[in-house]
Amino acid sequence: MSDDAIKDALKMMPYGFYAVTSRNSDDVNAMVANWITQISFEPRLVAFGLQKSAYTRSVIENGRVFTINLFAKDDREKMMSFTKGRSRNPDKMKEAQYTEAPKTRCPVLDGAAAFVEFEVTDIVDPGGDHDIVIGKPVGAVILKPGDASQTLTLPDIGWSYAG
Ligand SMILES: Cc1cc2nc3c(=O)[nH]c(=O)nc-3n(C[C@H](O)[C@H](O)[C@H](O)COP(=O)(O)O)c2cc1C
């Protein structure tokens, strides 16, 4: 615990841990993220808090598509090569193993348990260091059937991106 109760409480919120892939023309990228949640049933919409300085930000702004890759808890190692940003690891996609999602052609990372493809409906700047990317799901494939209790989460790896 710190002397900042807001920070400590925000860190107590449990999140999923995902890989977000994106495509703009021939350029593809993958990053890890946890600030992702469904925000509407009808129409179905999902919001993703995306750092303004992330390479993915410009890929999504120009390409207007992204894909959320979900992993099973046992496959956590398969996401670890995507924890570094493109500027620190310019070759991360050259070394990555992936196929193409059918609707958006965003990368589907090897080992993913499922993926959901999105078209971007909006990118909102709420005035902070992250923008809110809103996506409408246009396709999904389950590769390893399971339920939410088997999906990799941030508490599973003991990391935090909150506060
Ligand atoms: C555990 C963890 C969770 C993260 N969650 C997010 C997130 O939800 N949104 C975000 O924009 N960045 C998040 N990041 C940071 C990005 O992964 C990081 O900025 C990355 O370098 C972006 O990659 P890119 O520059 O290749 O797009 C997280 C990082 C870690 C380690």
mmCIF file of C-alpha atoms and ligand atoms in Angstrom:
data_model
loop_
_atom_site.group_PDB
_atom_site.id
_atom_site.type_symbol
_atom_site.label_atom_id
_atom_site.label_comp_id
_atom_site.label_asym_id
_atom_site.label_seq_id
_atom_site.Cartn_x
_atom_site.Cartn_y
_atom_site.Cartn_z
ATOM 1 C CA MET A 1 0.000 0.000 0.000
ATOM 2 C CA SER A 2 1.079 3.581 -0.621
ATOM 3 C CA ASP A 3 -0.162 6.872 0.848
ATOM 4 C CA ASP A 4 -2.339 7.331 -2.255
ATOM 5 C CA ALA A 5 -5.660 5.509 -1.657
ATOM 6 C CA ILE A 6 -6.982 6.336 -5.141
ATOM 7 C CA LYS A 7 -3.951 4.725 -6.718
ATOM 8 C CA ASP A 8 -4.170 1.700 -4.437
ATOM 9 C CA ALA A 9 -7.894 1.223 -5.092
ATOM 10 C CA LEU A 10 -7.486 1.574 -8.860
ATOM 11 C CA LYS A 11 -4.760 -1.061 -8.715
ATOM 12 C CA MET A 12 -7.218 -3.427 -7.008
ATOM 13 C CA MET A 13 -9.412 -3.533 -10.123
ATOM 14 C CA PRO A 14 -8.841 -6.875 -11.869
ATOM 15 C CA TYR A 15 -8.321 -6.723 -15.634
ATOM 16 C CA GLY A 16 -7.955 -9.146 -18.479
ATOM 17 C CA PHE A 17 -4.631 -9.159 -20.271
ATOM 18 C CA TYR A 18 -4.790 -9.151 -24.062
ATOM 19 C CA ALA A 19 -2.739 -8.588 -27.195
ATOM 20 C CA VAL A 20 -4.172 -5.934 -29.487
ATOM 21 C CA THR A 21 -3.104 -6.272 -33.097
ATOM 22 C CA SER A 22 -3.617 -3.703 -35.821
ATOM 23 C CA ARG A 23 -3.045 -3.136 -39.507
ATOM 24 C CA ASN A 24 -2.623 -0.116 -41.762
ATOM 25 C CA SER A 25 -1.985 -1.263 -45.343
ATOM 26 C CA ASP A 26 1.129 -3.497 -45.132
ATOM 27 C CA ASP A 27 2.130 -2.327 -41.660
ATOM 28 C CA VAL A 28 1.050 -4.546 -38.768
ATOM 29 C CA ASN A 29 1.623 -4.260 -35.032
ATOM 30 C CA ALA A 30 0.875 -6.043 -31.753
ATOM 31 C CA MET A 31 0.863 -4.643 -28.220
ATOM 32 C CA VAL A 32 -0.294 -5.874 -24.812
ATOM 33 C CA ALA A 33 -3.210 -4.101 -23.125
ATOM 34 C CA ASN A 34 -5.649 -4.420 -20.247
ATOM 35 C CA TRP A 35 -7.839 -1.281 -20.484
ATOM 36 C CA ILE A 36 -10.430 -3.009 -22.641
ATOM 37 C CA THR A 37 -14.140 -3.464 -21.921
ATOM 38 C CA GLN A 38 -17.461 -3.969 -23.686
ATOM 39 C CA ILE A 39 -19.528 -0.762 -23.419
ATOM 40 C CA SER A 40 -22.763 -1.556 -25.309
ATOM 41 C CA PHE A 41 -24.942 -4.584 -26.121
ATOM 42 C CA GLU A 42 -26.934 -3.040 -28.954
ATOM 43 C CA PRO A 43 -25.041 -2.215 -30.984
ATOM 44 C CA ARG A 44 -22.141 -4.220 -29.597
ATOM 45 C CA LEU A 45 -19.262 -1.857 -28.876
ATOM 46 C CA VAL A 46 -15.953 -2.262 -27.088
ATOM 47 C CA ALA A 47 -13.725 0.518 -25.721
ATOM 48 C CA PHE A 48 -9.962 0.362 -25.495
ATOM 49 C CA GLY A 49 -7.826 2.908 -23.632
ATOM 50 C CA LEU A 50 -4.840 3.509 -25.919
ATOM 51 C CA GLN A 51 -1.733 5.462 -25.014
ATOM 52 C CA LYS A 52 -1.358 8.479 -27.290
ATOM 53 C CA SER A 53 2.355 7.806 -27.792
ATOM 54 C CA ALA A 54 1.956 4.117 -28.706
ATOM 55 C CA TYR A 55 2.917 3.123 -32.239
ATOM 56 C CA THR A 56 -0.400 1.282 -32.363
ATOM 57 C CA ARG A 57 -2.209 4.637 -32.013
ATOM 58 C CA SER A 58 -1.158 5.798 -35.488
ATOM 59 C CA VAL A 59 -1.711 2.340 -37.009
ATOM 60 C CA ILE A 60 -5.287 2.262 -35.684
ATOM 61 C CA GLU A 61 -6.011 5.885 -36.580
ATOM 62 C CA ASN A 62 -5.011 5.277 -40.193
ATOM 63 C CA GLY A 63 -6.014 1.637 -40.653
ATOM 64 C CA ARG A 64 -9.334 1.914 -38.709
ATOM 65 C CA VAL A 65 -9.212 -1.746 -37.592
ATOM 66 C CA PHE A 66 -7.859 -3.733 -34.645
ATOM 67 C CA THR A 67 -8.151 -7.233 -33.244
ATOM 68 C CA ILE A 68 -8.153 -8.418 -29.634
ATOM 69 C CA ASN A 69 -6.236 -11.661 -29.113
ATOM 70 C CA LEU A 70 -7.193 -13.576 -25.943
ATOM 71 C CA PHE A 71 -4.854 -16.169 -24.476
ATOM 72 C CA ALA A 72 -5.357 -19.044 -22.073
ATOM 73 C CA LYS A 73 -3.567 -18.813 -18.726
ATOM 74 C CA ASP A 74 -1.214 -21.648 -19.758
ATOM 75 C CA ASP A 75 -0.072 -19.703 -22.839
ATOM 76 C CA ARG A 76 1.078 -16.527 -21.110
ATOM 77 C CA GLU A 77 4.638 -16.873 -22.488
ATOM 78 C CA LYS A 78 3.303 -16.471 -26.035
ATOM 79 C CA MET A 79 2.344 -12.855 -25.293
ATOM 80 C CA MET A 80 5.573 -11.777 -23.669
ATOM 81 C CA SER A 81 7.426 -10.784 -26.845
ATOM 82 C CA PHE A 82 4.788 -8.069 -27.400
ATOM 83 C CA THR A 83 5.271 -6.236 -24.111
ATOM 84 C CA LYS A 84 7.886 -3.877 -25.605
ATOM 85 C CA GLY A 85 6.793 -1.018 -27.845
ATOM 86 C CA ARG A 86 7.712 -0.799 -31.496
ATOM 87 C CA SER A 87 10.276 1.952 -30.848
ATOM 88 C CA ARG A 88 12.168 -0.285 -28.383
ATOM 89 C CA ASN A 89 11.680 -3.442 -30.432
ATOM 90 C CA PRO A 90 11.377 -2.420 -34.103
ATOM 91 C CA ASP A 91 11.601 -6.049 -35.239
ATOM 92 C CA LYS A 92 8.865 -7.433 -33.012
ATOM 93 C CA MET A 93 6.533 -8.193 -35.912
ATOM 94 C CA LYS A 94 9.318 -9.601 -38.114
ATOM 95 C CA GLU A 95 10.039 -12.161 -35.389
ATOM 96 C CA ALA A 96 6.363 -12.799 -34.569
ATOM 97 C CA GLN A 97 4.428 -15.898 -35.591
ATOM 98 C CA TYR A 98 0.950 -15.011 -36.786
ATOM 99 C CA THR A 99 -1.747 -15.542 -39.361
ATOM 100 C CA GLU A 100 -4.270 -13.029 -40.718
ATOM 101 C CA ALA A 101 -7.748 -12.472 -39.323
ATOM 102 C CA PRO A 102 -10.284 -12.996 -42.116
ATOM 103 C CA LYS A 103 -12.179 -9.683 -41.977
ATOM 104 C CA THR A 104 -9.544 -7.115 -41.028
ATOM 105 C CA ARG A 105 -6.277 -8.918 -41.911
ATOM 106 C CA CYS A 106 -4.942 -7.941 -38.471
ATOM 107 C CA PRO A 107 -2.447 -10.428 -37.009
ATOM 108 C CA VAL A 108 -3.801 -13.456 -35.143
ATOM 109 C CA LEU A 109 -0.921 -14.351 -32.840
ATOM 110 C CA ASP A 110 0.166 -17.975 -32.578
ATOM 111 C CA GLY A 111 -1.241 -19.555 -29.444
ATOM 112 C CA ALA A 112 -4.277 -17.241 -29.133
ATOM 113 C CA ALA A 113 -7.343 -18.946 -27.636
ATOM 114 C CA ALA A 114 -9.740 -16.612 -29.462
ATOM 115 C CA PHE A 115 -9.777 -13.351 -31.345
ATOM 116 C CA VAL A 116 -12.334 -10.635 -32.021
ATOM 117 C CA GLU A 117 -11.979 -8.319 -35.015
ATOM 118 C CA PHE A 118 -13.106 -4.691 -34.854
ATOM 119 C CA GLU A 119 -13.753 -1.754 -37.122
ATOM 120 C CA VAL A 120 -13.082 1.561 -35.413
ATOM 121 C CA THR A 121 -16.205 3.693 -34.984
ATOM 122 C CA ASP A 122 -14.621 6.477 -32.975
ATOM 123 C CA ILE A 123 -11.403 7.658 -31.341
ATOM 124 C CA VAL A 124 -12.214 9.931 -28.405
ATOM 125 C CA ASP A 125 -9.663 12.208 -26.748
ATOM 126 C CA PRO A 126 -10.854 12.619 -23.139
ATOM 127 C CA GLY A 127 -7.952 14.962 -22.401
ATOM 128 C CA GLY A 128 -5.595 12.482 -20.751
ATOM 129 C CA ASP A 129 -2.551 10.522 -21.838
ATOM 130 C CA HIS A 130 -4.696 7.780 -23.426
ATOM 131 C CA ASP A 131 -7.401 8.025 -26.069
ATOM 132 C CA ILE A 132 -10.526 5.848 -26.107
ATOM 133 C CA VAL A 133 -10.733 3.732 -29.221
ATOM 134 C CA ILE A 134 -14.254 2.436 -29.792
ATOM 135 C CA GLY A 135 -14.677 -0.629 -31.960
ATOM 136 C CA LYS A 136 -17.607 -2.477 -33.487
ATOM 137 C CA PRO A 137 -16.943 -6.233 -33.615
ATOM 138 C CA VAL A 138 -17.094 -7.585 -37.173
ATOM 139 C CA GLY A 139 -15.895 -11.149 -36.591
ATOM 140 C CA ALA A 140 -14.498 -13.596 -34.063
ATOM 141 C CA VAL A 141 -13.034 -17.091 -33.983
ATOM 142 C CA ILE A 142 -12.653 -19.402 -30.980
ATOM 143 C CA LEU A 143 -9.470 -21.429 -31.416
ATOM 144 C CA LYS A 144 -9.322 -23.071 -27.976
ATOM 145 C CA PRO A 145 -12.797 -23.343 -26.484
ATOM 146 C CA GLY A 146 -13.032 -22.263 -22.852
ATOM 147 C CA ASP A 147 -14.639 -19.759 -20.534
ATOM 148 C CA ALA A 148 -13.526 -16.531 -18.867
ATOM 149 C CA SER A 149 -11.998 -18.408 -15.915
ATOM 150 C CA GLN A 150 -9.406 -19.857 -18.297
ATOM 151 C CA THR A 151 -8.509 -16.547 -19.980
ATOM 152 C CA LEU A 152 -5.214 -14.905 -19.033
ATOM 153 C CA THR A 153 -5.662 -11.905 -16.723
ATOM 154 C CA LEU A 154 -3.344 -9.270 -15.345
ATOM 155 C CA PRO A 155 -3.518 -10.713 -11.791
ATOM 156 C CA ASP A 156 -2.324 -14.048 -13.263
ATOM 157 C CA ILE A 157 0.993 -12.484 -14.202
ATOM 158 C CA GLY A 158 1.237 -10.236 -11.155
ATOM 159 C CA TRP A 159 1.659 -7.018 -13.150
ATOM 160 C CA SER A 160 -0.264 -3.776 -12.877
ATOM 161 C CA TYR A 161 -1.220 -1.081 -15.386
ATOM 162 C CA ALA A 162 -3.435 1.173 -13.297
ATOM 163 C CA GLY A 163 -3.315 3.881 -10.662
HETATM 164 C C1 LIG B 1 0.753 -5.143 -18.191
HETATM 165 C C2 LIG B 1 0.644 -4.061 -19.217
HETATM 166 C C3 LIG B 1 -0.606 -3.549 -19.566
HETATM 167 C C4 LIG B 1 -0.712 -2.525 -20.499
HETATM 168 N N1 LIG B 1 -1.955 -2.033 -20.822
HETATM 169 C C5 LIG B 1 -2.048 -1.036 -21.730
HETATM 170 C C6 LIG B 1 -3.313 -0.528 -22.111
HETATM 171 O O1 LIG B 1 -4.367 -0.980 -21.684
HETATM 172 N N2 LIG B 1 -3.344 0.504 -23.003
HETATM 173 C C7 LIG B 1 -2.194 1.038 -23.540
HETATM 174 O O2 LIG B 1 -2.272 1.953 -24.358
HETATM 175 N N3 LIG B 1 -0.977 0.554 -23.199
HETATM 176 C C8 LIG B 1 -0.892 -0.468 -22.336
HETATM 177 N N4 LIG B 1 0.325 -0.968 -22.002
HETATM 178 C C9 LIG B 1 1.515 -0.335 -22.573
HETATM 179 C C10 LIG B 1 1.746 -0.757 -24.003
HETATM 180 O O3 LIG B 1 1.814 -2.166 -24.115
HETATM 181 C C11 LIG B 1 3.044 -0.098 -24.466
HETATM 182 O O4 LIG B 1 2.850 1.305 -24.535
HETATM 183 C C12 LIG B 1 3.538 -0.599 -25.783
HETATM 184 O O5 LIG B 1 4.846 -0.138 -25.908
HETATM 185 C C13 LIG B 1 2.768 -0.125 -27.003
HETATM 186 O O6 LIG B 1 3.311 -0.771 -28.129
HETATM 187 P P1 LIG B 1 3.485 -0.047 -29.530
HETATM 188 O O7 LIG B 1 4.256 1.232 -29.276
HETATM 189 O O8 LIG B 1 4.244 -1.018 -30.377
HETATM 190 O O9 LIG B 1 2.116 0.240 -30.040
HETATM 191 C C14 LIG B 1 0.463 -1.996 -21.094
HETATM 192 C C15 LIG B 1 1.705 -2.525 -20.764
HETATM 193 C C16 LIG B 1 1.798 -3.548 -19.852
HETATM 194 C C17 LIG B 1 3.159 -4.106 -19.541
#
